[in-house]
Amino acid sequence: MLEHGNAGLNLGHYSNPAYDDLMRRAAAVRDIARRADLLYEAEAVVVAELPWIPAMHTRSKAMVAPRRAGSDGRRWQKC
């Protein structure tokens, strides 16, 4: 989302070549564990620079009828 040139979601125009490289490498990796490692490294780059100040956090909730097959509501508890 914060990759350089992503005008749709990178509203602050964040730019870091190391972050971009990690994101490109992660997108090319099929091994989920290795991809997770690369994404963790990319997140660490952003967190270290903190290119924005979190001013608010939104939450959303969804109600799921218990009669709906396969839905016990637990999936939505993390929202």
mmCIF file with all atom_site columns, C-alpha atoms in Angstrom:
data_model
loop_
_atom_site.group_PDB
_atom_site.id
_atom_site.type_symbol
_atom_site.label_atom_id
_atom_site.label_alt_id
_atom_site.label_comp_id
_atom_site.label_asym_id
_atom_site.label_entity_id
_atom_site.label_seq_id
_atom_site.pdbx_PDB_ins_code
_atom_site.Cartn_x
_atom_site.Cartn_y
_atom_site.Cartn_z
_atom_site.occupancy
_atom_site.B_iso_or_equiv
_atom_site.pdbx_formal_charge
_atom_site.auth_seq_id
_atom_site.auth_comp_id
_atom_site.auth_asym_id
_atom_site.auth_atom_id
_atom_site.pdbx_PDB_model_num
ATOM 1  C CA . MET A 1 1  ? 0.000   0.000   0.000  1.00 0.00 ? 1  MET A CA 1
ATOM 2  C CA . LEU A 1 2  ? 2.849   2.391   0.712  1.00 0.00 ? 2  LEU A CA 1
ATOM 3  C CA . GLU A 1 3  ? 4.926   1.490   -2.312 1.00 0.00 ? 3  GLU A CA 1
ATOM 4  C CA . HIS A 1 4  ? 6.279   4.455   -4.219 1.00 0.00 ? 4  HIS A CA 1
ATOM 5  C CA . GLY A 1 5  ? 4.031   5.301   -7.156 1.00 0.00 ? 5  GLY A CA 1
ATOM 6  C CA . ASN A 1 6  ? 0.868   3.839   -5.603 1.00 0.00 ? 6  ASN A CA 1
ATOM 7  C CA . ALA A 1 7  ? -1.163  7.023   -5.913 1.00 0.00 ? 7  ALA A CA 1
ATOM 8  C CA . GLY A 1 8  ? -4.405  5.323   -4.915 1.00 0.00 ? 8  GLY A CA 1
ATOM 9  C CA . LEU A 1 9  ? -3.387  4.238   -1.424 1.00 0.00 ? 9  LEU A CA 1
ATOM 10 C CA . ASN A 1 10 ? -0.129  6.069   -0.698 1.00 0.00 ? 10 ASN A CA 1
ATOM 11 C CA . LEU A 1 11 ? -1.751  9.381   0.122  1.00 0.00 ? 11 LEU A CA 1
ATOM 12 C CA . GLY A 1 12 ? 1.292   10.658  2.046  1.00 0.00 ? 12 GLY A CA 1
ATOM 13 C CA . HIS A 1 13 ? 3.598   9.909   -0.902 1.00 0.00 ? 13 HIS A CA 1
ATOM 14 C CA . TYR A 1 14 ? 5.835   7.735   1.278  1.00 0.00 ? 14 TYR A CA 1
ATOM 15 C CA . SER A 1 15 ? 8.946   6.617   -0.581 1.00 0.00 ? 15 SER A CA 1
ATOM 16 C CA . ASN A 1 16 ? 11.643  4.196   0.569  1.00 0.00 ? 16 ASN A CA 1
ATOM 17 C CA . PRO A 1 17 ? 13.547  2.034   -1.950 1.00 0.00 ? 17 PRO A CA 1
ATOM 18 C CA . ALA A 1 18 ? 14.302  -0.634  0.688  1.00 0.00 ? 18 ALA A CA 1
ATOM 19 C CA . TYR A 1 19 ? 10.584  -0.953  1.494  1.00 0.00 ? 19 TYR A CA 1
ATOM 20 C CA . ASP A 1 20 ? 9.671   -1.106  -2.197 1.00 0.00 ? 20 ASP A CA 1
ATOM 21 C CA . ASP A 1 21 ? 12.280  -3.822  -2.781 1.00 0.00 ? 21 ASP A CA 1
ATOM 22 C CA . LEU A 1 22 ? 11.012  -5.927  0.122  1.00 0.00 ? 22 LEU A CA 1
ATOM 23 C CA . MET A 1 23 ? 7.422   -5.622  -1.096 1.00 0.00 ? 23 MET A CA 1
ATOM 24 C CA . ARG A 1 24 ? 8.391   -6.630  -4.659 1.00 0.00 ? 24 ARG A CA 1
ATOM 25 C CA . ARG A 1 25 ? 10.352  -9.597  -3.359 1.00 0.00 ? 25 ARG A CA 1
ATOM 26 C CA . ALA A 1 26 ? 7.481   -10.673 -1.104 1.00 0.00 ? 26 ALA A CA 1
ATOM 27 C CA . ALA A 1 27 ? 5.030   -10.518 -4.011 1.00 0.00 ? 27 ALA A CA 1
ATOM 28 C CA . ALA A 1 28 ? 7.265   -12.855 -6.028 1.00 0.00 ? 28 ALA A CA 1
ATOM 29 C CA . VAL A 1 29 ? 7.716   -15.488 -3.304 1.00 0.00 ? 29 VAL A CA 1
ATOM 30 C CA . ARG A 1 30 ? 5.352   -18.452 -3.217 1.00 0.00 ? 30 ARG A CA 1
ATOM 31 C CA . ASP A 1 31 ? 6.552   -19.858 0.107  1.00 0.00 ? 31 ASP A CA 1
ATOM 32 C CA . ILE A 1 32 ? 4.166   -18.397 2.679  1.00 0.00 ? 32 ILE A CA 1
ATOM 33 C CA . ALA A 1 33 ? 6.659   -18.476 5.557  1.00 0.00 ? 33 ALA A CA 1
ATOM 34 C CA . ARG A 1 34 ? 9.331   -16.685 3.512  1.00 0.00 ? 34 ARG A CA 1
ATOM 35 C CA . ARG A 1 35 ? 6.771   -14.166 2.263  1.00 0.00 ? 35 ARG A CA 1
ATOM 36 C CA . ALA A 1 36 ? 5.694   -13.483 5.837  1.00 0.00 ? 36 ALA A CA 1
ATOM 37 C CA . ASP A 1 37 ? 9.336   -12.866 6.789  1.00 0.00 ? 37 ASP A CA 1
ATOM 38 C CA . LEU A 1 38 ? 9.766   -10.361 3.964  1.00 0.00 ? 38 LEU A CA 1
ATOM 39 C CA . LEU A 1 39 ? 6.525   -8.581  4.839  1.00 0.00 ? 39 LEU A CA 1
ATOM 40 C CA . TYR A 1 40 ? 7.618   -8.412  8.478  1.00 0.00 ? 40 TYR A CA 1
ATOM 41 C CA . GLU A 1 41 ? 10.891  -6.796  7.374  1.00 0.00 ? 41 GLU A CA 1
ATOM 42 C CA . ALA A 1 42 ? 8.981   -4.309  5.202  1.00 0.00 ? 42 ALA A CA 1
ATOM 43 C CA . GLU A 1 43 ? 6.711   -3.452  8.119  1.00 0.00 ? 43 GLU A CA 1
ATOM 44 C CA . ALA A 1 44 ? 9.760   -2.883  10.328 1.00 0.00 ? 44 ALA A CA 1
ATOM 45 C CA . VAL A 1 45 ? 11.108  -0.350  7.803  1.00 0.00 ? 45 VAL A CA 1
ATOM 46 C CA . VAL A 1 46 ? 7.849   1.611   7.877  1.00 0.00 ? 46 VAL A CA 1
ATOM 47 C CA . VAL A 1 47 ? 7.469   1.434   11.661 1.00 0.00 ? 47 VAL A CA 1
ATOM 48 C CA . ALA A 1 48 ? 11.035  2.687   12.143 1.00 0.00 ? 48 ALA A CA 1
ATOM 49 C CA . GLU A 1 49 ? 10.328  5.725   9.970  1.00 0.00 ? 49 GLU A CA 1
ATOM 50 C CA . LEU A 1 50 ? 6.718   6.252   11.091 1.00 0.00 ? 50 LEU A CA 1
ATOM 51 C CA . PRO A 1 51 ? 5.759   8.270   8.000  1.00 0.00 ? 51 PRO A CA 1
ATOM 52 C CA . TRP A 1 52 ? 2.408   9.240   9.531  1.00 0.00 ? 52 TRP A CA 1
ATOM 53 C CA . ILE A 1 53 ? 0.963   9.837   12.963 1.00 0.00 ? 53 ILE A CA 1
ATOM 54 C CA . PRO A 1 54 ? -1.943  7.531   13.798 1.00 0.00 ? 54 PRO A CA 1
ATOM 55 C CA . ALA A 1 55 ? -4.671  9.949   14.804 1.00 0.00 ? 55 ALA A CA 1
ATOM 56 C CA . MET A 1 56 ? -7.667  7.644   14.875 1.00 0.00 ? 56 MET A CA 1
ATOM 57 C CA . HIS A 1 57 ? -8.616  4.029   14.512 1.00 0.00 ? 57 HIS A CA 1
ATOM 58 C CA . THR A 1 58 ? -11.852 2.778   13.091 1.00 0.00 ? 58 THR A CA 1
ATOM 59 C CA . ARG A 1 59 ? -13.590 -0.462  13.923 1.00 0.00 ? 59 ARG A CA 1
ATOM 60 C CA . SER A 1 60 ? -16.282 -2.240  12.074 1.00 0.00 ? 60 SER A CA 1
ATOM 61 C CA . LYS A 1 61 ? -18.599 -4.926  13.262 1.00 0.00 ? 61 LYS A CA 1
ATOM 62 C CA . ALA A 1 62 ? -20.704 -7.387  11.384 1.00 0.00 ? 62 ALA A CA 1
ATOM 63 C CA . MET A 1 63 ? -23.612 -9.404  12.658 1.00 0.00 ? 63 MET A CA 1
ATOM 64 C CA . VAL A 1 64 ? -23.957 -12.950 11.400 1.00 0.00 ? 64 VAL A CA 1
ATOM 65 C CA . ALA A 1 65 ? -27.088 -14.979 11.991 1.00 0.00 ? 65 ALA A CA 1
ATOM 66 C CA . PRO A 1 66 ? -26.306 -18.155 13.973 1.00 0.00 ? 66 PRO A CA 1
ATOM 67 C CA . ARG A 1 67 ? -28.482 -20.144 11.573 1.00 0.00 ? 67 ARG A CA 1
ATOM 68 C CA . ARG A 1 68 ? -26.086 -19.388 8.721  1.00 0.00 ? 68 ARG A CA 1
ATOM 69 C CA . ALA A 1 69 ? -24.164 -22.585 7.990  1.00 0.00 ? 69 ALA A CA 1
ATOM 70 C CA . GLY A 1 70 ? -20.504 -22.388 8.940  1.00 0.00 ? 70 GLY A CA 1
ATOM 71 C CA . SER A 1 71 ? -20.806 -19.048 10.723 1.00 0.00 ? 71 SER A CA 1
ATOM 72 C CA . ASP A 1 72 ? -20.375 -19.078 14.454 1.00 0.00 ? 72 ASP A CA 1
ATOM 73 C CA . GLY A 1 73 ? -19.342 -15.411 14.623 1.00 0.00 ? 73 GLY A CA 1
ATOM 74 C CA . ARG A 1 74 ? -15.788 -16.010 15.775 1.00 0.00 ? 74 ARG A CA 1
ATOM 75 C CA . ARG A 1 75 ? -14.365 -14.849 12.473 1.00 0.00 ? 75 ARG A CA 1
ATOM 76 C CA . TRP A 1 76 ? -15.735 -11.372 13.098 1.00 0.00 ? 76 TRP A CA 1
ATOM 77 C CA . GLN A 1 77 ? -14.566 -10.961 16.681 1.00 0.00 ? 77 GLN A CA 1
ATOM 78 C CA . LYS A 1 78 ? -11.181 -9.576  15.594 1.00 0.00 ? 78 LYS A CA 1
ATOM 79 C CA . CYS A 1 79 ? -12.748 -6.675  13.688 1.00 0.00 ? 79 CYS A CA 1
#
